[in-house]
CSV table of C-alpha atoms in Angstrom, one decimal:
chain,number,residue,atom,x,y,z
A,186,MET,CA,123.1,82.2,90.5
A,187,SER,CA,121.6,81.2,87.2
A,188,PRO,CA,120.4,83.9,84.7
A,189,ALA,CA,116.8,82.7,85.0
A,190,HIS,CA,117.0,83.1,88.8
A,191,ARG,CA,118.4,86.6,88.5
A,192,ASP,CA,115.7,87.5,86.0
A,193,ARG,CA,113.0,86.3,88.4
A,194,LEU,CA,114.6,88.3,91.2
A,195,ALA,CA,114.7,91.4,89.0
A,196,ARG,CA,111.1,91.1,88.1
A,197,LEU,CA,110.2,90.5,91.8
A,198,HIS,CA,112.2,93.6,92.7
A,199,ALA,CA,110.5,95.7,90.0
A,200,TRP,CA,107.1,94.5,91.1
A,201,TRP,CA,107.9,95.4,94.7
A,202,HIS,CA,108.9,98.9,93.7
A,203,GLN,CA,105.7,99.3,91.7
A,204,CYS,CA,103.6,98.2,94.6
A,205,HIS,CA,105.4,100.6,96.9
A,206,ALA,CA,104.9,103.5,94.4
A,207,CYS,CA,101.2,102.6,94.1
A,208,ARG,CA,100.8,102.5,97.8
A,209,HIS,CA,102.6,105.9,98.1
A,210,ARG,CA,100.3,107.4,95.5
A,211,LEU,CA,97.2,106.0,97.1
A,212,GLY,CA,98.3,107.3,100.5
A,213,ARG,CA,99.0,110.8,99.1
A,214,HIS,CA,95.7,110.8,97.3
A,215,TRP,CA,93.9,109.8,100.5
A,216,ARG,CA,95.6,112.6,102.4
A,217,HIS,CA,94.8,115.2,99.9
A,218,SER,CA,91.3,114.1,98.7
A,219,ILE,CA,88.3,115.2,100.6
A,220,GLY,CA,86.0,113.4,98.2
A,221,LEU,CA,87.7,110.0,98.8
A,222,ARG,CA,87.4,110.4,102.5
A,223,LEU,CA,83.7,111.4,102.3
A,224,VAL,CA,83.0,108.3,100.2
A,225,ALA,CA,84.8,106.2,102.7
A,226,LEU,CA,82.9,107.8,105.6
A,227,PHE,CA,79.6,107.1,103.7
A,228,MET,CA,80.5,103.5,103.2
A,229,VAL,CA,81.6,103.0,106.9
A,230,LEU,CA,78.3,104.5,108.0
A,231,ALA,CA,76.3,102.3,105.7
A,232,LEU,CA,78.2,99.2,106.8
A,233,LEU,CA,77.6,100.0,110.5
A,234,SER,CA,74.0,100.7,109.9
A,235,SER,CA,73.6,97.4,108.1
A,236,LEU,CA,75.3,95.5,110.9
A,237,LEU,CA,73.1,97.1,113.5
A,238,VAL,CA,69.9,96.3,111.6
A,239,MET,CA,71.0,92.7,110.9
A,240,GLY,CA,72.0,92.2,114.5
A,241,GLY,CA,68.7,93.5,115.7
A,242,LEU,CA,66.8,91.3,113.4
A,243,GLN,CA,68.9,88.3,114.3
A,244,ARG,CA,68.2,88.9,118.0
A,245,ALA,CA,64.5,89.3,117.4
A,246,VAL,CA,64.3,86.2,115.2
A,247,GLY,CA,66.6,84.1,117.4
A,248,GLY,CA,64.6,84.9,120.5
A,249,ALA,CA,60.9,84.9,120.8
A,250,TRP,CA,60.3,84.3,117.1
A,251,ARG,CA,62.2,81.0,117.2
A,252,GLU,CA,60.0,79.7,120.0
A,253,ILE,CA,56.9,80.8,118.1
A,254,GLY,CA,58.0,79.1,114.9
A,255,ARG,CA,59.1,75.8,116.4
A,256,PRO,CA,55.5,74.3,116.6
A,257,LEU,CA,54.7,75.5,113.1
A,258,VAL,CA,57.8,73.7,111.7
A,259,ALA,CA,56.9,70.5,113.6
A,260,ASP,CA,53.4,70.6,112.2
A,261,TYR,CA,54.8,71.1,108.7
A,262,VAL,CA,57.1,68.1,109.0
A,263,ASP,CA,54.2,65.9,110.1
A,264,HIS,CA,52.3,67.0,107.0
A,265,LEU,CA,55.3,66.1,104.8
A,266,VAL,CA,55.8,62.7,106.4
A,267,ALA,CA,52.1,62.0,105.9
A,268,GLU,CA,52.4,63.0,102.2
A,269,LEU,CA,55.1,60.4,101.7
A,270,GLY,CA,52.8,57.6,102.9
A,271,SER,CA,53.5,54.3,104.7
A,272,PRO,CA,55.7,52.7,103.6
A,273,PRO,CA,57.4,55.9,102.4
A,274,ASP,CA,57.3,56.4,98.6
A,275,ARG,CA,60.8,57.3,97.4
A,276,ALA,CA,59.5,58.8,94.2
A,277,ARG,CA,57.4,61.3,96.2
A,278,ALA,CA,60.4,62.0,98.5
A,279,GLN,CA,62.6,62.8,95.5
A,280,ALA,CA,59.9,65.0,93.9
A,281,LEU,CA,59.6,66.8,97.2
A,282,ALA,CA,63.4,67.4,97.3
A,283,ASP,CA,63.4,68.7,93.7
A,284,ARG,CA,60.6,71.1,94.5
A,285,LEU,CA,61.9,72.4,97.9
A,286,PRO,CA,65.4,72.9,99.3
A,287,LEU,CA,65.1,69.8,101.5
A,288,VAL,CA,66.9,66.6,102.0
A,289,VAL,CA,64.8,63.5,102.9
A,290,VAL,CA,66.5,60.4,104.5
A,291,ILE,CA,64.6,57.2,104.8
A,292,GLU,CA,66.0,54.5,107.1
A,293,GLY,CA,64.4,51.0,107.2
A,294,PRO,CA,65.0,47.3,107.2
A,295,ASP,CA,66.5,47.4,103.7
A,296,GLY,CA,69.0,50.1,104.6
A,297,ARG,CA,69.2,53.9,104.2
A,298,TRP,CA,68.1,56.0,101.3
A,299,GLN,CA,68.7,59.7,100.7
A,300,THR,CA,67.4,62.1,98.1
A,301,ARG,CA,69.8,63.7,95.7
A,302,ARG,CA,69.4,67.3,94.5
A,303,GLY,CA,68.2,67.5,90.9
A,304,ALA,CA,68.1,63.7,90.4
A,305,ALA,CA,65.2,61.9,88.9
A,306,ASP,CA,65.5,59.1,91.4
A,307,GLY,CA,67.2,58.6,94.8
A,308,GLN,CA,70.6,57.0,95.3
A,309,PRO,CA,70.7,53.9,97.7
A,310,ASP,CA,73.4,53.6,100.2
A,311,ARG,CA,76.1,51.0,99.9
A,312,PRO,CA,75.8,47.9,102.1
A,313,GLY,CA,77.6,48.2,105.4
A,314,GLU,CA,77.2,52.0,105.9
A,315,PRO,CA,75.8,53.0,109.3
A,316,ALA,CA,72.2,54.0,109.4
A,317,LEU,CA,73.0,57.7,110.1
A,318,PRO,CA,72.5,60.7,107.9
A,319,PRO,CA,75.7,62.3,106.5
A,320,PRO,CA,77.1,65.3,108.5
A,321,ALA,CA,75.4,67.8,106.1
A,322,VAL,CA,71.9,66.6,107.1
A,323,ARG,CA,72.3,65.6,110.8
A,324,GLU,CA,70.4,68.7,112.0
A,325,GLY,CA,66.7,68.2,111.3
A,326,LEU,CA,63.4,66.7,112.4
A,327,SER,CA,62.7,63.0,112.3
A,328,ARG,CA,59.5,60.9,112.5
A,329,LEU,CA,58.8,57.2,112.8
A,330,THR,CA,56.2,55.7,110.5
A,331,ALA,CA,53.7,52.9,111.4
A,332,ASP,CA,55.7,50.3,109.4
A,333,GLY,CA,59.0,51.0,111.3
A,334,HIS,CA,60.7,53.4,108.9
A,335,ARG,CA,62.5,56.5,110.2
A,336,ILE,CA,62.1,59.6,108.1
A,337,LEU,CA,64.6,62.6,108.6
A,338,ILE,CA,63.7,65.9,106.9
A,339,THR,CA,66.2,68.7,107.0
A,340,LEU,CA,67.2,71.7,105.0
A,341,ASP,CA,69.6,71.2,102.0
A,342,ALA,CA,72.8,72.9,103.3
A,343,GLU,CA,74.5,72.9,99.9
A,344,ALA,CA,71.5,74.6,98.2
A,345,LEU,CA,71.3,77.1,101.0
A,346,HIS,CA,75.0,77.8,100.6
A,347,ARG,CA,74.7,78.3,96.8
A,348,GLN,CA,71.9,80.8,97.3
A,349,PRO,CA,73.8,83.1,99.7
A,350,ARG,CA,76.8,83.1,97.3
A,351,ARG,CA,74.6,84.3,94.5
A,352,TRP,CA,73.1,86.9,96.7
A,353,GLY,CA,76.6,87.9,98.0
A,354,LEU,CA,77.9,88.5,94.5
A,355,THR,CA,74.8,90.5,93.7
A,356,ILE,CA,75.2,92.6,96.8
A,357,VAL,CA,78.9,93.2,96.1
A,358,GLY,CA,78.0,94.4,92.6
A,359,LEU,CA,75.3,96.7,93.9
A,360,LEU,CA,77.8,98.0,96.6
A,361,LEU,CA,80.4,98.8,93.9
A,362,THR,CA,77.8,100.5,91.8
A,363,LEU,CA,76.7,102.5,94.9
A,364,VAL,CA,80.3,103.5,95.6
A,365,ALA,CA,80.8,104.6,91.9
A,366,ILE,CA,77.6,106.7,92.0
A,367,THR,CA,78.5,108.2,95.4
A,368,TRP,CA,82.0,109.1,94.2
A,369,ALA,CA,80.6,110.8,91.1
A,370,ILE,CA,78.1,112.8,93.2
A,371,VAL,CA,80.8,113.8,95.7
A,372,ARG,CA,83.2,114.9,92.9
A,373,ARG,CA,80.4,117.0,91.5
A,374,LEU,CA,79.7,118.5,94.9
A,375,ILE,CA,83.3,119.4,95.6
A,376,ARG,CA,84.1,120.6,92.1
A,377,PRO,CA,83.6,124.3,93.2
A,378,LEU,CA,86.4,123.7,95.7
A,379,ARG,CA,88.8,122.7,92.9
A,380,ASP,CA,87.7,125.8,91.0
A,381,ILE,CA,88.4,128.0,94.0
A,382,GLY,CA,91.8,126.4,94.5
A,383,ALA,CA,92.8,126.9,90.8
A,384,GLY,CA,91.5,130.5,91.0
A,385,ALA,CA,93.5,131.3,94.1
A,386,GLU,CA,96.6,129.9,92.4
A,387,ARG,CA,96.0,132.2,89.4
A,388,TYR,CA,95.3,135.2,91.7
A,389,GLY,CA,98.5,134.4,93.6
A,390,ARG,CA,100.5,134.7,90.3
A,391,GLY,CA,98.9,138.0,89.6
A,392,ASP,CA,96.6,136.7,86.8
A,393,PHE,CA,93.1,138.3,87.4
A,394,THR,CA,91.8,137.9,83.9
A,395,GLN,CA,89.8,134.7,84.5
A,396,PRO,CA,87.4,134.7,87.4
A,397,ILE,CA,86.3,131.6,89.3
A,398,PRO,CA,83.2,130.1,87.8
A,399,VAL,CA,80.1,130.3,90.0
A,400,ARG,CA,78.4,126.9,89.3
A,401,ARG,CA,75.7,126.7,92.0
A,402,PRO,CA,73.8,129.2,94.2
A,403,ASP,CA,74.9,127.4,97.4
A,404,GLU,CA,77.5,128.1,100.1
A,405,LEU,CA,80.4,127.2,97.8
A,406,GLY,CA,79.0,129.3,95.0
A,407,GLU,CA,78.7,132.2,97.5
A,408,LEU,CA,82.3,131.6,98.5
A,409,ALA,CA,83.5,131.7,94.9
A,410,GLY,CA,81.7,135.0,94.4
A,411,ARG,CA,83.3,136.5,97.4
A,412,VAL,CA,86.8,135.4,96.3
A,413,ASN,CA,86.1,136.9,92.9
A,414,THR,CA,85.1,140.2,94.5
A,415,MET,CA,88.3,140.1,96.6
A,416,ALA,CA,90.3,139.4,93.4
A,417,ARG,CA,88.7,142.4,91.6
A,418,ASP,CA,89.5,144.6,94.6
A,419,LEU,CA,93.1,143.4,94.6
A,420,ALA,CA,93.5,144.0,90.9
A,421,ASP,CA,92.2,147.5,91.3
A,422,MET,CA,94.6,148.2,94.1
A,423,LEU,CA,97.5,146.8,92.1
A,424,ASP,CA,96.5,148.9,89.1
A,425,ALA,CA,96.3,152.0,91.2
A,426,LYS,CA,99.7,151.2,92.7
A,427,ARG,CA,101.3,150.7,89.3
A,428,ALA,CA,99.7,153.9,88.0
A,429,LEU,CA,101.0,155.9,91.0
A,430,LEU,CA,104.5,154.5,90.6
A,431,LEU,CA,104.6,155.2,86.9
A,432,ALA,CA,103.3,158.7,87.4
A,433,LEU,CA,105.8,159.5,90.2
A,434,SER,CA,108.7,158.0,88.2
A,435,HIS,CA,107.8,160.1,85.2
A,436,GLU,CA,107.3,163.2,87.2
A,437,LEU,CA,110.6,162.7,89.1
A,438,ARG,CA,112.7,162.4,85.9
A,439,SER,CA,112.4,166.0,84.9
A,440,PRO,CA,113.6,167.6,88.2
A,441,LEU,CA,116.2,164.9,88.5
A,442,THR,CA,117.6,165.8,85.1
A,443,ARG,CA,117.7,169.5,86.1
A,444,ALA,CA,119.4,168.7,89.4
A,445,ARG,CA,122.1,166.7,87.5
A,446,LEU,CA,122.7,169.5,85.1
A,447,ASN,CA,123.1,171.9,88.0
A,448,ALA,CA,125.4,169.5,89.7
A,449,GLU,CA,127.6,169.5,86.7
A,450,LEU,CA,128.1,173.2,87.2
A,451,VAL,CA,129.5,172.8,90.7
A,452,ALA,CA,133.2,173.0,91.1
A,453,GLU,CA,135.0,169.7,91.0
A,454,GLY,CA,135.6,168.1,94.4
A,455,PRO,CA,134.4,165.4,96.8
A,456,GLU,CA,131.1,167.1,97.3
A,457,ARG,CA,130.4,167.2,93.5
A,458,ASP,CA,131.3,163.5,93.1
A,459,ALA,CA,129.1,162.5,96.0
A,460,LEU,CA,126.2,164.5,94.6
A,461,LEU,CA,126.5,163.1,91.1
A,462,ARG,CA,126.8,159.6,92.6
A,463,ASP,CA,123.6,160.0,94.6
A,464,LEU,CA,121.8,161.5,91.6
A,465,GLY,CA,122.9,158.5,89.5
A,466,GLU,CA,121.5,156.1,92.0
A,467,MET,CA,118.2,158.0,92.0
A,468,ARG,CA,118.1,157.8,88.2
A,469,ASN,CA,118.8,154.1,88.3
A,470,LEU,CA,116.2,153.5,90.9
A,471,ILE,CA,113.6,155.4,88.8
A,472,THR,CA,114.6,153.4,85.7
A,473,ASP,CA,114.3,150.1,87.6
A,474,LEU,CA,110.9,151.1,88.9
A,475,LEU,CA,109.6,151.9,85.5
A,476,GLU,CA,111.1,148.8,84.0
A,477,SER,CA,109.7,146.5,86.7
A,478,GLU,CA,106.2,147.9,86.3
A,479,ARG,CA,106.4,147.4,82.5
A,480,LEU,CA,107.6,143.8,82.9
A,481,ALA,CA,105.0,143.0,85.6
A,482,GLN,CA,102.3,143.6,83.0
A,483,PRO,CA,101.0,140.4,81.3
A,484,HIS,CA,102.5,139.8,77.8
A,485,ALA,CA,105.3,142.4,78.3
A,486,ALA,CA,106.5,143.5,74.9
A,487,LEU,CA,110.1,142.5,74.1
A,488,GLN,CA,112.4,144.2,71.6
A,489,ARG,CA,114.1,141.1,70.3
A,490,GLU,CA,117.3,141.2,68.3
A,491,ALA,CA,120.3,138.9,67.5
A,492,THR,CA,122.4,139.0,70.7
A,493,ASP,CA,125.9,137.6,71.3
A,494,LEU,CA,125.7,136.6,75.0
A,495,THR,CA,129.4,135.9,75.5
A,496,GLY,CA,130.3,139.3,74.1
A,497,LEU,CA,127.7,141.0,76.2
A,498,LEU,CA,129.1,139.3,79.4
A,499,HIS,CA,132.7,140.3,78.5
A,500,SER,CA,131.5,143.9,78.0
A,501,LEU,CA,129.6,144.0,81.3
A,502,VAL,CA,132.6,142.6,83.2
A,503,ALA,CA,135.0,145.1,81.6
A,504,GLY,CA,132.6,147.9,82.3
A,505,GLY,CA,132.8,149.4,78.8
A,506,GLY,CA,129.7,151.5,78.3
A,507,HIS,CA,128.0,149.7,81.2
A,508,GLY,CA,129.3,151.5,84.3
A,509,PRO,CA,132.4,150.5,86.4
A,510,ALA,CA,134.3,147.3,85.9
A,511,ARG,CA,133.1,144.2,87.8
A,512,PRO,CA,135.7,141.7,88.9
A,513,ALA,CA,134.6,138.2,87.7
A,514,ARG,CA,136.0,135.0,86.4
A,515,LEU,CA,134.3,133.9,83.2
A,516,ASP,CA,133.8,130.3,82.1
A,517,LEU,CA,132.1,130.6,78.8
A,518,PRO,CA,131.8,128.4,75.7
A,519,THR,CA,133.6,129.7,72.6
A,520,ASP,CA,131.0,128.5,70.0
A,521,LEU,CA,127.8,129.8,71.4
A,522,PRO,CA,125.4,131.0,68.6
A,523,ALA,CA,123.6,134.2,68.8
A,524,GLY,CA,120.1,134.2,70.3
A,525,TRP,CA,116.9,136.1,69.5
A,526,VAL,CA,116.3,138.0,72.8
A,527,ASP,CA,115.8,141.5,74.1
A,528,ARG,CA,119.4,142.7,74.3
A,529,GLN,CA,118.7,145.8,76.5
A,530,ARG,CA,116.7,143.9,79.1
A,531,LEU,CA,119.1,141.0,79.1
A,532,ALA,CA,121.9,143.4,79.7
A,533,LEU,CA,119.9,144.9,82.6
A,534,LEU,CA,119.4,141.4,84.0
A,535,LEU,CA,123.1,140.5,83.8
A,536,ARG,CA,124.2,143.8,85.2
A,537,ASN,CA,121.9,143.4,88.2
A,538,LEU,CA,123.1,139.9,88.8
A,539,LEU,CA,126.8,140.9,88.6
A,540,ASP,CA,126.2,143.9,90.9
A,541,ASN,CA,124.3,141.7,93.4
A,542,CYS,CA,127.2,139.2,93.5
A,543,ALA,CA,129.7,142.0,93.9
A,544,ARG,CA,127.6,143.5,96.7
A,545,HIS,CA,127.5,140.2,98.6
A,546,ALA,CA,131.3,139.8,98.4
A,547,ALA,CA,131.9,143.5,99.3
A,548,GLY,CA,134.3,144.2,102.1
A,549,ALA,CA,136.3,141.0,101.6
A,550,PRO,CA,138.9,141.6,98.8
A,551,GLN,CA,140.7,138.5,99.7
A,552,LEU,CA,137.8,136.3,98.5
A,553,PRO,CA,137.9,134.8,95.0
A,554,ALA,CA,136.2,136.7,92.2
A,555,VAL,CA,132.7,136.0,91.2
A,556,LEU,CA,132.5,132.9,89.0
A,557,VAL,CA,130.3,133.3,85.9
A,558,ARG,CA,129.6,130.0,84.1
A,559,LEU,CA,127.5,129.5,81.0
A,560,GLN,CA,126.6,126.2,79.4
A,561,PRO,CA,123.9,124.9,77.1
A,562,ALA,CA,121.0,122.9,78.6
A,563,THR,CA,120.4,119.4,77.1
A,564,GLY,CA,117.5,117.0,77.2
A,565,ASP,CA,114.5,119.2,76.8
A,566,GLY,CA,114.2,119.6,73.1
A,567,ALA,CA,114.2,123.4,72.7
A,568,PRO,CA,117.6,125.2,72.9
A,569,ARG,CA,118.2,126.6,76.4
A,570,LEU,CA,121.1,128.1,78.3
A,571,VAL,CA,122.0,127.9,82.0
A,572,LEU,CA,123.9,130.8,83.4
A,573,SER,CA,125.2,130.6,87.0
A,574,LEU,CA,126.9,133.3,89.0
A,575,ARG,CA,128.5,132.4,92.3
A,576,ASP,CA,130.1,134.7,94.9
A,577,HIS,CA,132.1,133.5,97.9
A,578,GLY,CA,130.6,135.8,100.5
A,579,PRO,CA,128.7,134.9,103.6
A,580,GLY,CA,125.6,133.8,101.9
A,581,VAL,CA,122.1,134.3,103.3
A,582,GLU,CA,119.9,132.5,105.9
A,583,PRO,CA,117.9,129.6,104.3
A,584,ALA,CA,114.7,131.2,105.4
A,585,GLN,CA,115.5,134.3,103.3
A,586,LEU,CA,116.2,132.5,100.0
A,587,ALA,CA,112.5,132.3,98.9
A,588,ARG,CA,112.2,136.1,99.5
A,589,LEU,CA,115.3,137.3,97.8
A,590,ALA,CA,113.6,138.0,94.5
A,591,GLN,CA,110.7,140.0,96.0
A,592,PRO,CA,110.6,143.7,95.4
A,593,PHE,CA,112.3,145.9,98.0
A,594,HIS,CA,113.4,142.9,100.1
A,595,ARG,CA,116.8,143.2,101.8
A,596,THR,CA,118.4,140.6,104.0
A,597,ASP,CA,120.5,143.1,105.9
A,598,ALA,CA,119.0,146.6,105.7
A,599,ALA,CA,121.9,148.5,107.2
A,600,ARG,CA,124.5,146.8,105.0
A,601,GLN,CA,122.4,147.2,101.9
A,602,ARG,CA,121.9,150.9,102.4
A,603,SER,CA,125.6,151.4,102.9
A,604,THR,CA,126.3,149.8,99.5
A,605,GLY,CA,123.3,151.4,97.7
A,606,GLY,CA,121.0,148.4,97.3
A,607,VAL,CA,117.3,148.9,97.6
A,608,GLY,CA,116.1,145.4,96.9
A,609,LEU,CA,115.0,145.7,93.2
A,610,GLY,CA,117.9,144.0,91.5
A,611,LEU,CA,116.9,140.3,91.8
A,612,TYR,CA,113.2,141.2,91.4
A,613,LEU,CA,113.9,142.9,88.1
A,614,ALA,CA,116.1,140.1,87.0
A,615,ARG,CA,113.4,137.6,87.7
A,616,LEU,CA,110.9,139.6,85.7
A,617,VAL,CA,113.2,139.8,82.7
A,618,ALA,CA,113.8,136.0,82.9
A,619,GLN,CA,110.0,135.3,83.1
A,620,ALA,CA,109.3,137.7,80.2
A,621,HIS,CA,111.7,135.6,78.1
A,622,GLY,CA,110.1,132.3,79.3
A,623,GLY,CA,112.9,131.4,81.7
A,624,ARG,CA,113.3,131.1,85.4
A,625,LEU,CA,115.7,132.4,88.1
A,626,GLU,CA,116.8,130.3,91.1
A,627,VAL,CA,118.8,131.3,94.2
A,628,GLU,CA,120.6,128.9,96.5
A,629,ASN,CA,123.4,128.9,99.0
A,630,ALA,CA,126.7,127.6,97.6
A,631,HIS,CA,128.6,127.0,101.0
A,632,PRO,CA,130.3,129.4,100.9
A,633,GLY,CA,128.6,132.1,99.0
A,634,LEU,CA,125.4,132.5,97.0
A,635,CYS,CA,124.7,131.0,93.6
A,636,VAL,CA,122.2,132.5,91.2
A,637,ARG,CA,121.1,130.2,88.4
A,638,LEU,CA,119.3,131.6,85.3
A,639,THR,CA,117.7,129.1,82.9
A,640,LEU,CA,116.8,130.9,79.6
A,641,PRO,CA,115.3,129.8,76.3
A,642,TRP,CA,117.8,130.6,73.5
A,643,PRO,CA,116.0,130.7,70.1
A,644,ALA,CA,118.0,131.2,67.0
A,645,PRO,CA,117.4,134.5,65.1
A,646,PRO,CA,114.9,134.2,62.2
A,647,ALA,CA,116.3,133.6,58.7
A,648,ALA,CA,116.8,136.8,56.7
């Protein structure tokens, strides 16, 4: 195959893919656009109405009106033949053809003569041609004059065809203009629906600061007002819930501290250890509740400082100052620069992720340790990191993946209670990631569960 042929095939293949993508986009736009379907419905209704009107008129004109008009046409042809004179005057015939969309054919002893559209004079036939009009003018009315000439008068088919073409182009232009005007009107009519959709998306994210604009006092405007009222009620309920949780958490800290001090005075033994462990879990739960409510507020304040992420991970896995040791296998870069992040909240995020992975692999010591892998992200301009943690436990049901990062959600309530989980770990990790401008994703790793954290990693400011 020659290079030119291969180049043509490549262009044809690219063109085919572009057509397929365009058709896919048009189909998707058609499925998701009420305005486009309304415009198409209007056009179909207009076309059907036009066909019905034209069909009715054609039946009316083609029936009784044709019989009524036939004598009038015959009388008019007699008048035109009389105007041409006897013998027929060709100059008058040509003038008649120039003035009206008619073709005049004169047959006589000297041959056949036919008018020509737009000519100053007629064009005689060549000798030997049959004395019949051409196919374009065979349908008409003919008359015999007193001197033996036959005059055939018919409509000029070519002129009549040119006129409908001009009218057709004009009608197409008007139709396209009508479609554009209709599309603009429909888009303006359904604009409140787009506003309501955007507002519902904001409210779903918990952003109640910007209400839906009420543009018109009609049904859609009334619907936008009702959705705004519902959003205000939801915001008030959420604020009341946050205030209640914060108040309860603050109020529980003091008696919890006193209970822990009293437990320290109990004689050493299994009962004392169990009591201290339960009190520690209660303290962690209250801390997580307070932190989640702070981070759930818009524009949560972060206490940024230069942070060595690899050192923080080694410390968390070793358990130094961060609770018990957590078995894990680390795959970390050796030259990772420090980042400008909130160290305490990032430590909380990583601790929750490590504890969650250890909890999913609990009860199976023969499984491999949790794999913690950290690598820089490339291709998006700003420096970012991708941290993945994978356990080798049983994983979760696919239907539960989207709900894992919701507050107080537990895939197995009995097992989670036995291991101390209450369903706040992944939720709090997601809030910390979002506060830093990152995202948290959870997926099954077959076997096990993989949690992937994508986090911006800005450099500390220059001193």
